[in-house]
XYZ file of C-alpha atoms in Angstrom:
681
model
C 62.880 -60.158 -17.324
C 64.379 -61.875 -20.415
C 60.936 -62.453 -21.908
C 60.187 -58.684 -22.017
C 60.874 -56.706 -25.166
C 63.181 -53.718 -25.142
C 60.692 -50.927 -25.909
C 63.053 -47.947 -25.786
C 64.883 -48.777 -29.007
C 62.094 -50.631 -30.755
C 61.161 -49.907 -34.391
C 57.383 -49.836 -34.438
C 57.135 -50.197 -38.217
C 58.913 -53.538 -38.020
C 56.803 -54.562 -35.086
C 53.482 -54.231 -36.964
C 54.479 -55.698 -40.316
C 52.013 -58.254 -41.548
C 49.078 -56.983 -39.555
C 46.075 -55.667 -41.489
C 43.670 -55.176 -38.614
C 45.688 -52.630 -36.646
C 43.473 -50.295 -34.580
C 42.904 -47.023 -36.387
C 43.694 -48.330 -39.873
C 40.922 -48.571 -42.480
C 40.289 -51.975 -43.997
C 39.895 -50.591 -47.513
C 39.807 -46.857 -48.158
C 38.057 -47.297 -51.517
C 35.331 -49.503 -50.168
C 31.941 -47.869 -49.444
C 29.008 -49.727 -48.054
C 25.985 -49.946 -50.394
C 23.723 -48.755 -47.588
C 25.755 -45.546 -47.210
C 25.390 -44.613 -50.873
C 22.064 -42.907 -50.315
C 23.554 -40.470 -47.744
C 26.336 -39.169 -49.978
C 25.769 -35.637 -51.277
C 25.531 -35.281 -55.073
C 25.475 -31.613 -56.220
C 24.341 -32.466 -59.756
C 21.513 -34.630 -58.531
C 20.260 -31.843 -56.223
C 20.297 -29.256 -59.016
C 18.343 -31.501 -61.340
C 15.646 -32.190 -58.786
C 15.315 -28.486 -57.871
C 15.062 -27.380 -61.537
C 12.458 -30.059 -62.163
C 10.415 -28.807 -59.196
C 10.559 -25.193 -60.375
C 9.528 -26.072 -63.928
C 6.543 -28.124 -62.809
C 5.181 -25.705 -60.130
C 3.809 -22.224 -60.503
C 4.060 -19.371 -58.015
C 1.693 -19.626 -55.049
C -0.877 -16.878 -55.249
C -1.904 -14.962 -52.142
C -5.351 -15.485 -50.747
C -7.811 -12.823 -51.836
C -8.883 -10.572 -48.993
C -11.609 -8.052 -48.560
C -10.133 -4.601 -49.190
C -12.468 -2.898 -46.742
C -11.588 -5.249 -43.910
C -7.885 -4.916 -44.681
C -8.013 -1.137 -44.660
C -9.979 -1.083 -41.408
C -7.551 -3.512 -39.829
C -4.508 -1.522 -40.946
C -6.019 1.737 -39.698
C -6.896 0.223 -36.309
C -3.423 -1.248 -36.085
C -1.786 2.084 -36.884
C -3.960 3.894 -34.397
C -3.377 1.427 -31.570
C 0.161 0.062 -31.964
C 2.123 2.649 -33.919
C 0.640 5.762 -32.366
C 2.967 7.851 -30.237
C 1.867 10.503 -27.782
C 2.683 14.066 -28.911
C 5.617 15.802 -27.281
C 4.222 18.317 -24.784
C 5.458 20.099 -21.703
C 4.945 18.566 -18.257
C 1.676 20.354 -17.442
C 0.093 19.709 -20.857
C 1.201 16.067 -20.729
C -0.422 15.635 -17.308
C -3.662 17.204 -18.539
C -3.665 14.982 -21.609
C -3.028 11.830 -19.567
C -5.832 12.626 -17.137
C -8.259 13.311 -20.019
C -7.325 10.057 -21.766
C -7.899 8.112 -18.537
C -11.292 9.720 -17.943
C -12.452 9.133 -21.522
C -11.114 5.576 -21.512
C -13.046 4.791 -18.304
C -16.285 5.766 -20.102
C -15.823 4.460 -23.666
C -13.565 1.481 -22.883
C -11.352 0.057 -25.646
C -13.821 0.729 -28.466
C -12.074 3.982 -29.451
C -8.439 4.226 -30.576
C -5.783 6.103 -28.636
C -5.099 8.480 -31.548
C -8.701 9.536 -31.756
C -8.981 10.241 -28.011
C -5.758 12.268 -27.996
C -6.693 14.336 -31.064
C -10.185 15.035 -29.722
C -8.797 15.982 -26.293
C -6.362 18.487 -27.774
C -9.004 19.869 -30.143
C -11.420 20.642 -27.299
C -8.679 21.903 -24.899
C -9.088 18.998 -22.413
C -12.780 19.672 -21.733
C -14.057 16.260 -20.630
C -17.711 17.028 -21.318
C -17.136 18.198 -24.895
C -14.694 15.375 -25.625
C -17.140 12.678 -24.517
C -20.013 14.317 -26.406
C -17.981 14.400 -29.620
C -16.702 10.806 -29.389
C -19.956 9.207 -28.256
C -22.081 11.106 -30.776
C -19.755 10.091 -33.608
C -19.804 6.460 -32.494
C -23.589 6.435 -32.302
C -23.844 7.918 -35.803
C -21.510 5.226 -37.157
C -23.645 2.612 -35.460
C -26.787 4.009 -37.129
C -25.085 3.916 -40.551
C -24.180 0.251 -40.045
C -27.773 -0.530 -39.142
C -28.987 1.214 -42.294
C -26.568 -0.839 -44.415
C -27.856 -4.040 -42.828
C -31.456 -3.037 -43.572
C -30.592 -2.279 -47.227
C -28.963 -5.676 -47.638
C -32.030 -7.356 -46.160
C -34.277 -5.497 -48.603
C -32.131 -6.572 -51.570
C -32.231 -10.198 -50.498
C -36.025 -10.012 -50.197
C -36.301 -8.565 -53.733
C -34.362 -11.491 -55.145
C -37.024 -13.880 -53.766
C -34.669 -16.825 -53.617
C -36.020 -20.340 -53.050
C -35.906 -21.775 -49.556
C -33.041 -24.150 -50.351
C -30.919 -21.434 -51.910
C -31.523 -19.092 -48.985
C -30.556 -21.840 -46.574
C -27.335 -22.494 -48.527
C -26.503 -18.794 -48.532
C -26.978 -18.524 -44.782
C -24.684 -21.514 -44.229
C -21.885 -20.087 -46.385
C -22.103 -16.446 -45.277
C -19.818 -15.743 -42.304
C -21.483 -14.231 -39.242
C -20.426 -10.647 -38.561
C -18.438 -9.918 -35.403
C -20.476 -8.288 -32.614
C -19.590 -4.631 -32.069
C -19.808 -2.973 -28.672
C -23.043 -1.073 -28.143
C -22.446 2.612 -27.462
C -25.075 4.971 -26.185
C -25.145 8.697 -26.694
C -24.272 10.278 -23.355
C -24.351 13.956 -22.422
C -22.739 14.810 -19.091
C -24.484 17.421 -16.999
C -22.450 20.327 -15.680
C -22.940 19.437 -12.026
C -22.433 15.708 -12.391
C -20.054 14.254 -9.760
C -18.241 11.862 -12.103
C -17.301 14.598 -14.564
C -13.811 15.507 -13.395
C -12.108 18.024 -15.600
C -8.570 18.531 -16.767
C -5.776 18.330 -14.198
C -7.656 18.469 -10.880
C -8.455 14.828 -10.347
C -8.853 12.847 -7.149
C -6.921 9.786 -8.210
C -3.800 9.206 -10.303
C -3.546 7.295 -13.533
C -4.610 3.739 -12.803
C -3.131 0.758 -14.611
C -5.274 -0.889 -17.260
C -5.306 -4.127 -15.316
C -4.928 -4.250 -11.531
C -3.152 -7.595 -11.729
C 0.584 -7.339 -12.341
C 1.900 -10.802 -11.667
C -0.616 -12.623 -13.839
C -1.684 -14.970 -11.074
C -5.291 -13.800 -11.216
C -7.444 -12.969 -14.204
C -9.854 -10.064 -13.745
C -13.451 -10.661 -14.724
C -15.708 -7.812 -15.722
C -18.479 -7.261 -13.233
C -22.056 -7.453 -14.366
C -24.966 -5.764 -12.668
C -24.975 -2.870 -10.235
C -25.037 -5.234 -7.274
C -21.514 -6.383 -8.029
C -20.076 -3.091 -9.309
C -20.472 0.127 -7.400
C -17.699 1.817 -9.290
C -16.641 1.846 -12.916
C -13.075 0.907 -11.851
C -14.276 -2.381 -10.355
C -13.027 -5.234 -12.520
C -13.316 -8.188 -10.175
C -16.246 -10.478 -9.780
C -17.182 -10.416 -6.116
C -19.565 -12.560 -4.196
C -23.081 -11.240 -3.791
C -22.653 -11.243 -0.023
C -19.547 -9.043 -0.172
C -20.999 -6.629 -2.743
C -24.290 -6.085 -0.898
C -22.987 -6.193 2.680
C -24.429 -3.710 5.175
C -21.415 -2.908 7.356
C -23.261 -0.911 9.998
C -25.885 -3.596 10.450
C -23.211 -6.291 10.726
C -21.315 -4.225 13.314
C -24.468 -3.736 15.393
C -25.203 -7.449 15.221
C -21.739 -8.586 16.349
C -20.437 -5.781 18.594
C -23.521 -4.182 20.151
C -23.248 -6.195 23.382
C -19.437 -6.010 23.666
C -17.287 -3.374 25.323
C -15.843 -0.598 23.191
C -12.234 -1.067 22.077
C -9.485 1.571 21.931
C -5.729 1.555 21.262
C -3.584 3.588 23.658
C 0.093 4.338 23.048
C 2.468 5.176 25.903
C 5.088 7.734 24.854
C 7.779 9.824 26.494
C 11.506 10.386 26.876
C 13.861 7.465 27.393
C 14.026 6.252 31.050
C 10.810 8.084 31.954
C 9.442 4.781 33.311
C 6.897 3.907 30.597
C 7.390 0.128 30.620
C 7.574 -0.056 34.438
C 4.399 2.020 34.733
C 2.424 -0.164 32.322
C 3.834 -3.429 33.709
C 2.805 -2.487 37.248
C -0.652 -1.416 36.025
C -1.098 -4.762 34.250
C -0.068 -6.608 37.419
C -2.438 -4.586 39.623
C -5.388 -5.218 37.293
C -4.763 -8.986 37.229
C -3.558 -9.235 33.631
C -0.199 -10.659 34.772
C -0.153 -13.622 37.152
C 1.787 -13.620 40.390
C 3.839 -16.594 39.211
C 5.096 -14.667 36.178
C 5.881 -11.612 38.310
C 7.832 -13.778 40.776
C 9.836 -15.197 37.878
C 10.673 -11.693 36.590
C 11.679 -10.598 40.086
C 14.092 -13.502 40.567
C 15.663 -13.126 37.117
C 16.088 -9.357 37.475
C 17.738 -9.844 40.903
C 20.343 -12.161 39.373
C 21.295 -9.409 36.881
C 21.241 -6.696 39.542
C 18.272 -4.944 37.910
C 15.443 -5.550 40.354
C 13.819 -2.206 39.499
C 13.227 -3.535 35.958
C 10.986 -6.401 37.088
C 7.764 -4.650 36.018
C 9.299 -3.390 32.769
C 10.047 -6.976 31.737
C 6.316 -7.625 31.429
C 6.414 -5.670 28.145
C 10.143 -5.820 27.307
C 10.246 -9.496 26.392
C 13.337 -9.815 24.172
C 16.749 -10.560 25.608
C 18.354 -7.514 24.001
C 15.770 -5.140 25.485
C 16.293 -6.628 28.960
C 20.070 -6.557 28.666
C 20.206 -2.934 27.487
C 17.413 -1.794 29.800
C 15.522 0.128 27.098
C 12.479 -0.573 24.953
C 13.333 -1.051 21.260
C 10.109 -2.234 19.635
C 6.460 -1.453 20.347
C 5.300 -3.815 23.100
C 1.645 -4.778 23.024
C -0.659 -5.926 25.814
C -4.307 -5.717 26.794
C -6.166 -4.312 29.764
C -9.885 -4.344 30.499
C -11.737 -1.650 32.430
C -15.397 -1.420 33.426
C -16.558 -0.186 30.008
C -13.538 -0.555 27.699
C -11.050 -3.006 26.286
C -7.746 -1.139 25.960
C -4.823 -2.323 23.859
C -1.625 -0.904 25.365
C 1.149 0.021 22.918
C 4.421 0.609 24.793
C 6.536 2.773 22.467
C 10.345 3.086 22.684
C 11.623 6.397 24.046
C 15.146 6.359 22.620
C 15.627 8.638 19.622
C 17.185 5.812 17.580
C 13.855 3.947 17.584
C 11.489 6.781 16.689
C 10.508 5.020 13.399
C 9.120 2.184 15.549
C 7.331 4.729 17.717
C 5.744 6.332 14.625
C 4.593 2.908 13.419
C 2.888 2.346 16.774
C 1.409 5.854 16.926
C -0.366 5.338 13.603
C -2.377 2.566 15.288
C -3.327 4.591 18.370
C -6.602 6.322 19.243
C -5.386 7.992 22.472
C -2.000 8.508 24.141
C -0.338 8.632 27.553
C 2.640 10.998 27.797
C 4.936 9.883 30.639
C 7.394 12.439 32.062
C 10.017 11.994 34.767
C 9.503 14.341 37.731
C 13.097 13.938 38.962
C 15.095 17.164 39.065
C 17.034 17.509 35.828
C 15.392 14.493 34.148
C 12.245 16.351 33.126
C 14.310 19.252 31.795
C 16.556 16.968 29.720
C 13.517 15.326 28.082
C 11.529 18.503 27.585
C 14.223 20.860 26.355
C 15.353 20.962 22.726
C 16.613 17.557 21.645
C 14.535 15.546 24.132
C 11.859 13.099 23.076
C 9.072 14.537 25.278
C 8.473 17.373 22.830
C 9.010 15.316 19.701
C 6.720 12.475 20.785
C 3.906 14.875 21.686
C 4.177 16.651 18.316
C 4.314 13.338 16.459
C 1.180 11.836 18.006
C -0.730 15.092 17.456
C 0.403 15.189 13.820
C -0.758 11.582 13.419
C -4.282 12.427 14.560
C -4.306 11.652 18.294
C -6.507 14.255 20.001
C -6.769 12.943 23.583
C -3.697 12.951 25.801
C -3.191 11.849 29.394
C -0.014 13.270 30.934
C 1.440 10.989 33.635
C 3.951 12.721 35.924
C 5.916 9.667 37.020
C 8.559 9.154 39.740
C 7.058 11.914 41.884
C 8.205 9.934 44.934
C 11.812 10.914 44.131
C 10.967 14.545 44.970
C 8.925 13.724 48.079
C 5.529 14.079 46.359
C 6.173 17.803 46.036
C 3.139 19.817 44.945
C 5.384 22.676 43.733
C 7.293 20.335 41.422
C 4.025 18.923 40.073
C 2.600 22.377 39.356
C 5.850 23.518 37.761
C 5.760 20.621 35.283
C 2.042 21.109 34.593
C 2.576 24.818 33.878
C 5.352 24.145 31.345
C 3.522 21.300 29.591
C 0.167 23.103 29.357
C 1.617 25.962 27.324
C 3.550 23.592 25.048
C 0.666 21.161 24.413
C -1.704 24.018 23.594
C 0.804 25.277 21.052
C 1.122 21.743 19.639
C -2.627 21.655 18.927
C -4.164 19.820 21.896
C -7.341 21.241 23.425
C -7.117 21.958 27.128
C -10.249 19.894 27.798
C -8.678 16.819 26.154
C -5.517 16.853 28.333
C -5.305 15.531 31.914
C -2.420 15.465 34.427
C -1.939 12.603 36.889
C 0.838 12.220 39.526
C 1.967 8.662 40.263
C 4.868 6.288 40.755
C 5.285 3.289 38.462
C 7.719 1.462 40.744
C 5.714 1.709 43.984
C 2.311 1.534 42.261
C 1.008 4.704 43.895
C -2.123 6.209 42.261
C -2.235 3.624 39.450
C -5.279 1.386 39.912
C -6.417 2.854 43.252
C -6.723 6.353 44.651
C -3.865 8.107 46.411
C -2.705 6.245 49.547
C 0.519 8.124 50.273
C -0.155 10.806 52.931
C 2.181 13.314 51.291
C 0.273 12.974 48.002
C -3.150 12.598 49.534
C -2.777 15.902 51.359
C -2.964 17.998 48.188
C -4.109 15.748 45.286
C -7.840 14.935 45.071
C -8.043 13.902 41.407
C -8.458 10.599 39.570
C -6.031 7.703 39.497
C -4.489 6.484 36.254
C -6.948 3.646 35.562
C -9.835 6.087 35.982
C -8.209 8.464 33.479
C -7.990 5.623 30.946
C -11.612 4.723 31.686
C -12.790 8.229 30.803
C -11.071 8.400 27.398
C -13.651 8.948 24.656
C -13.952 6.256 21.994
C -13.434 7.844 18.543
C -15.972 7.234 15.812
C -15.151 4.289 13.567
C -15.439 4.698 9.789
C -17.210 1.376 9.301
C -19.291 2.484 6.302
C -16.232 3.572 4.295
C -14.387 1.326 1.780
C -11.920 -1.161 3.256
C -8.433 0.134 4.051
C -5.950 -1.897 6.092
C -2.308 -0.931 6.711
C 0.174 -3.826 6.920
C 2.625 -3.609 9.832
C 4.094 -7.138 9.777
C 4.328 -10.182 7.473
C 5.041 -13.712 8.656
C 4.524 -17.355 7.708
C 1.532 -18.927 9.389
C 1.158 -22.464 10.630
C -1.223 -23.525 7.846
C -1.324 -22.859 4.124
C -0.687 -19.364 2.861
C 0.942 -16.631 4.917
C -0.217 -14.051 7.439
C -0.134 -10.286 7.640
C -0.907 -8.189 10.693
C -2.073 -4.619 10.845
C -4.888 -2.262 11.675
C -8.219 -1.914 9.892
C -8.346 1.831 9.257
C -11.791 1.941 7.639
C -14.489 -0.492 6.523
C -15.168 -4.116 7.371
C -13.388 -7.364 6.441
C -14.862 -10.866 6.508
C -13.600 -14.368 5.813
C -13.590 -15.303 2.076
C -13.578 -11.636 1.007
C -11.549 -10.659 -2.044
C -9.125 -7.767 -1.598
C -6.476 -5.875 -3.553
C -2.917 -5.840 -2.247
C -0.753 -2.728 -2.285
C 0.487 -0.824 -5.298
C 0.613 -3.971 -7.469
C -3.196 -4.248 -7.231
C -2.923 -8.034 -7.092
C -6.054 -9.853 -5.984
C -6.057 -12.069 -2.894
C -8.632 -13.919 -0.823
C -9.022 -13.817 2.949
C -8.832 -17.322 4.382
C -8.810 -16.600 8.126
C -9.019 -13.678 10.563
C -7.496 -13.548 14.052
C -7.778 -10.853 16.722
C -6.131 -11.230 20.134
C -5.381 -14.882 19.239
C -9.089 -15.582 18.761
C -10.552 -16.570 15.396
C -13.047 -14.079 13.972
C -15.471 -14.133 11.050
C -15.692 -10.329 10.724
C -13.449 -7.461 11.818
C -14.145 -3.739 11.718
C -12.423 -0.367 11.598
C -10.139 0.166 14.587
C -9.299 -3.530 15.106
C -5.711 -4.766 15.249
C -5.837 -8.115 13.438
C -3.941 -10.889 11.665
C -5.107 -12.013 8.216
C -4.265 -15.216 6.355
C -4.187 -14.545 2.609
C -4.282 -16.930 -0.354
C -3.825 -16.454 -4.088
C -1.054 -13.858 -3.829
C 2.740 -14.031 -3.876
C 4.386 -13.096 -0.583
C 7.030 -11.150 -2.509
C 4.351 -8.701 -3.695
C 3.472 -7.643 -0.135
C 5.698 -5.349 1.902
C 5.424 -3.686 5.301
C 3.540 -0.432 4.832
C 1.384 -1.466 1.874
C -2.391 -1.058 2.009
C -5.045 -3.773 1.616
C -8.108 -2.247 -0.029
C -11.578 -2.882 -1.442
C -11.566 -4.122 -5.094
C -14.640 -2.039 -5.853
C -13.087 1.219 -4.594
C -9.299 0.744 -4.717
C -6.861 3.143 -3.084
C -4.999 5.569 -5.402
C -1.439 4.620 -6.335
C 1.041 7.377 -7.158
C 4.667 8.469 -7.035
C 3.944 12.193 -6.647
C 1.541 14.120 -4.434
C 1.037 17.550 -2.949
C 0.868 18.037 0.814
C 0.533 20.849 3.306
C 3.371 20.593 5.820
C 4.462 22.298 9.023
C 8.242 22.528 9.321
C 9.736 21.898 12.757
C 13.350 22.583 13.685
C 15.668 22.092 10.691
C 19.406 22.719 10.594
C 19.392 23.231 6.823
C 16.441 25.005 5.124
C 14.255 22.849 2.899
C 14.837 23.586 -0.783
C 13.767 22.037 -4.074
C 15.311 18.570 -4.435
C 15.635 18.082 -0.649
C 15.927 14.307 0.111
C 13.793 13.004 2.979
C 12.432 9.776 4.457
C 8.662 9.623 4.065
C 6.705 7.964 6.904
C 3.145 6.955 6.030
C 1.511 4.505 8.446
C 4.097 1.694 8.681
C 5.696 2.637 5.356
C 9.179 4.180 5.307
C 10.076 5.289 1.781
C 12.877 7.512 0.389
C 11.443 10.621 -1.242
C 12.381 14.048 -2.575
C 10.723 17.426 -2.038
C 10.539 18.160 -5.762
C 8.592 21.439 -5.701
C 7.881 24.276 -3.266
C 4.463 25.480 -4.383
C 3.675 28.214 -1.839
C 4.235 29.451 1.682
C 0.943 29.713 3.550
C -0.307 31.188 6.810
C -0.549 28.647 9.644
C -3.993 29.577 10.941
C -5.830 31.053 7.939
C -4.261 28.979 5.150
C -3.828 32.033 2.910
C -0.965 32.036 0.422
C 1.825 34.277 1.722
C 4.335 33.719 -1.070
C 4.265 31.657 -4.250
C 7.222 29.458 -5.154
C 9.489 30.282 -2.178
C 13.178 29.514 -2.555
C 13.426 27.705 0.822
C 11.484 26.819 3.973
C 12.834 27.598 7.453
C 11.884 26.690 11.013
C 8.220 26.811 12.077
C 7.012 27.617 8.560
C 3.927 26.240 6.819
C 3.880 25.486 3.098
C 2.429 23.550 0.190
C 5.034 21.240 -1.320
C 5.135 18.374 -3.797
C 6.829 15.127 -2.758
C 7.996 12.439 -5.184
C 8.837 8.856 -4.198
C 11.139 6.444 -5.975
C 8.417 3.818 -6.426
C 4.581 3.853 -6.419
C 2.902 3.990 -3.023
C -0.704 3.798 -1.808
C -1.932 7.061 -0.332
C -5.169 8.991 0.146
C -6.095 12.651 0.352
C -6.675 13.906 3.886
C -10.118 15.225 2.911
C -11.146 11.729 1.741
C -9.511 9.503 4.378
C -8.058 11.248 7.421
C -6.531 7.970 8.581
C -4.414 7.606 5.429
C -3.848 11.261 4.523
C -1.105 12.102 7.052
C 2.639 11.941 6.344
C 5.845 12.608 8.273
C 9.171 13.767 6.815
C 12.407 12.817 8.588
C 16.081 13.498 7.863
C 19.103 11.994 9.664
C 17.018 10.624 12.533
C 15.144 13.892 13.151
C 11.524 14.661 12.273
C 11.634 17.884 10.240
C 8.000 18.179 9.090
C 4.515 16.716 9.318
C 1.711 17.241 6.854
C -1.568 16.325 5.225
C -2.002 15.155 1.622
C -4.042 17.692 -0.350
C -3.700 16.520 -3.942
C -2.571 13.332 -5.709
C -0.853 13.696 -9.060
């Protein structure tokens, strides 16, 4: 320790005396390296060099420009970029916007926005007069330019320049920019494409259907690739010239017809048990699987649910004993292939039931014949009434009523006739024709009168009608809109095993083939079909009415949502946030007024919306206007209203596409109205 210095009382100045190379001390503060001299800033030197530069150089003159070109450019720039739409009221603004869209679809971008707006207002939004004025003026300007070119050619010929001089002049003269060729067009009064003023079939379409920028639209060329002026995608010749009806005849002529049947009814009416037993009796469920369900249901003390588990596959559905999502299976009869859609009966899952009903062609309404159970489902608040009204509002015309659990009342004929009497009057009021409704007694648990005729003596003594499978066999197959433009509603989105991702849904109209190009939803983004699957089998073509899975490429998965519509690029579906519809109001606790918030159901889409305008109250049967601009709408009333959504949606008028022109309005878990779209704003 004696060798260590005492640091607490040390004087550091004495310690470092005699050292010149202490860390942090400069060797010589006045010493500057010669190499650093050039980096030192000298204010005087900078001023001298700048003054010398200014004295030696003159101002840079601007490049001479052609005054005519400059004026034309400035005018075009003012008209296109700096022009603002005039301030008008809502109706006038809508008329002006529709006129501008119509004129722009004919003349393209060759005419400025200012000129179209001024001409539209001058001729009071008359499309025919506006187009005549603009096109005639453009054609006259084109003729004047041609005359100027001819005069210049004549002058050059008079000069009689030598060949070498003429060649030099041609090399130095810049080539004029090509101008779009415009033809004088006069629209006839009865022409279909001349849509006037505010009454238009489609809303304002975006200038480019591609939002995300992933795809670049290419202008179509000849008539073979463009059937509509809105088409801006280059399609394959095969897709543009496809004969859908001929393709359908070629691929499906020898196959059985295909229908979708939804099974609806009040909760605990026995829908899943009925369908599970029918699938087992027809051989669509193996005995090994049924034995497994029987053993597992016995362990949980729910042996009566063994047939229901054929369609209720999730653990939560089996634990709770109710159907929550739409179960799907397939049954084959002598002449038909039937896709069974087992809908949930609980009122909490009616949105799922609506999603399934939009896919259905026919329906089975299952009611419980047990004393008190039928009354609880049929009276106000039960799902028997609501389900029947919903499927009728969604376009299902054929209904098979299955009076289930009739064994609990001893196969009583009086009970059967009592239920039939009550349901007949209600279904006729709901809009079903008596010839399209059938009534069948059966028991889903025992299997009586399902796939075979009545075997029970108590039932056989008074019932001589058809069994359930025969009723399904005699359902009529609705006509498929195969010749219409493609429309497909998306009900599910998932990641496939290969590249890209998959969407599932129903082809509402048209035909879809592998490698086709389609437009996706309201974003109008282009995608390509890479693969098609139906019933887990790969297909090359699918048609209207098919429930399919599609693998898409070239589109972002974030731009596709459940409920959006896949459509034909040549004839895209209208996109709007506001439309007019004719609705029938059911039972509402609070009358519908202007600004009434609702949930809009359209196919698989569920979108918040607002009833923004009550246009008129109308008569249910005749459609005559009873009262204009009513203050509110009560129970069982019929009216024309305008509905506005928070974001753009794809929708069609009922007169154009029945499949996509129906909507449902729900509030607080209750369906308050159903309607048909009459006009798109």
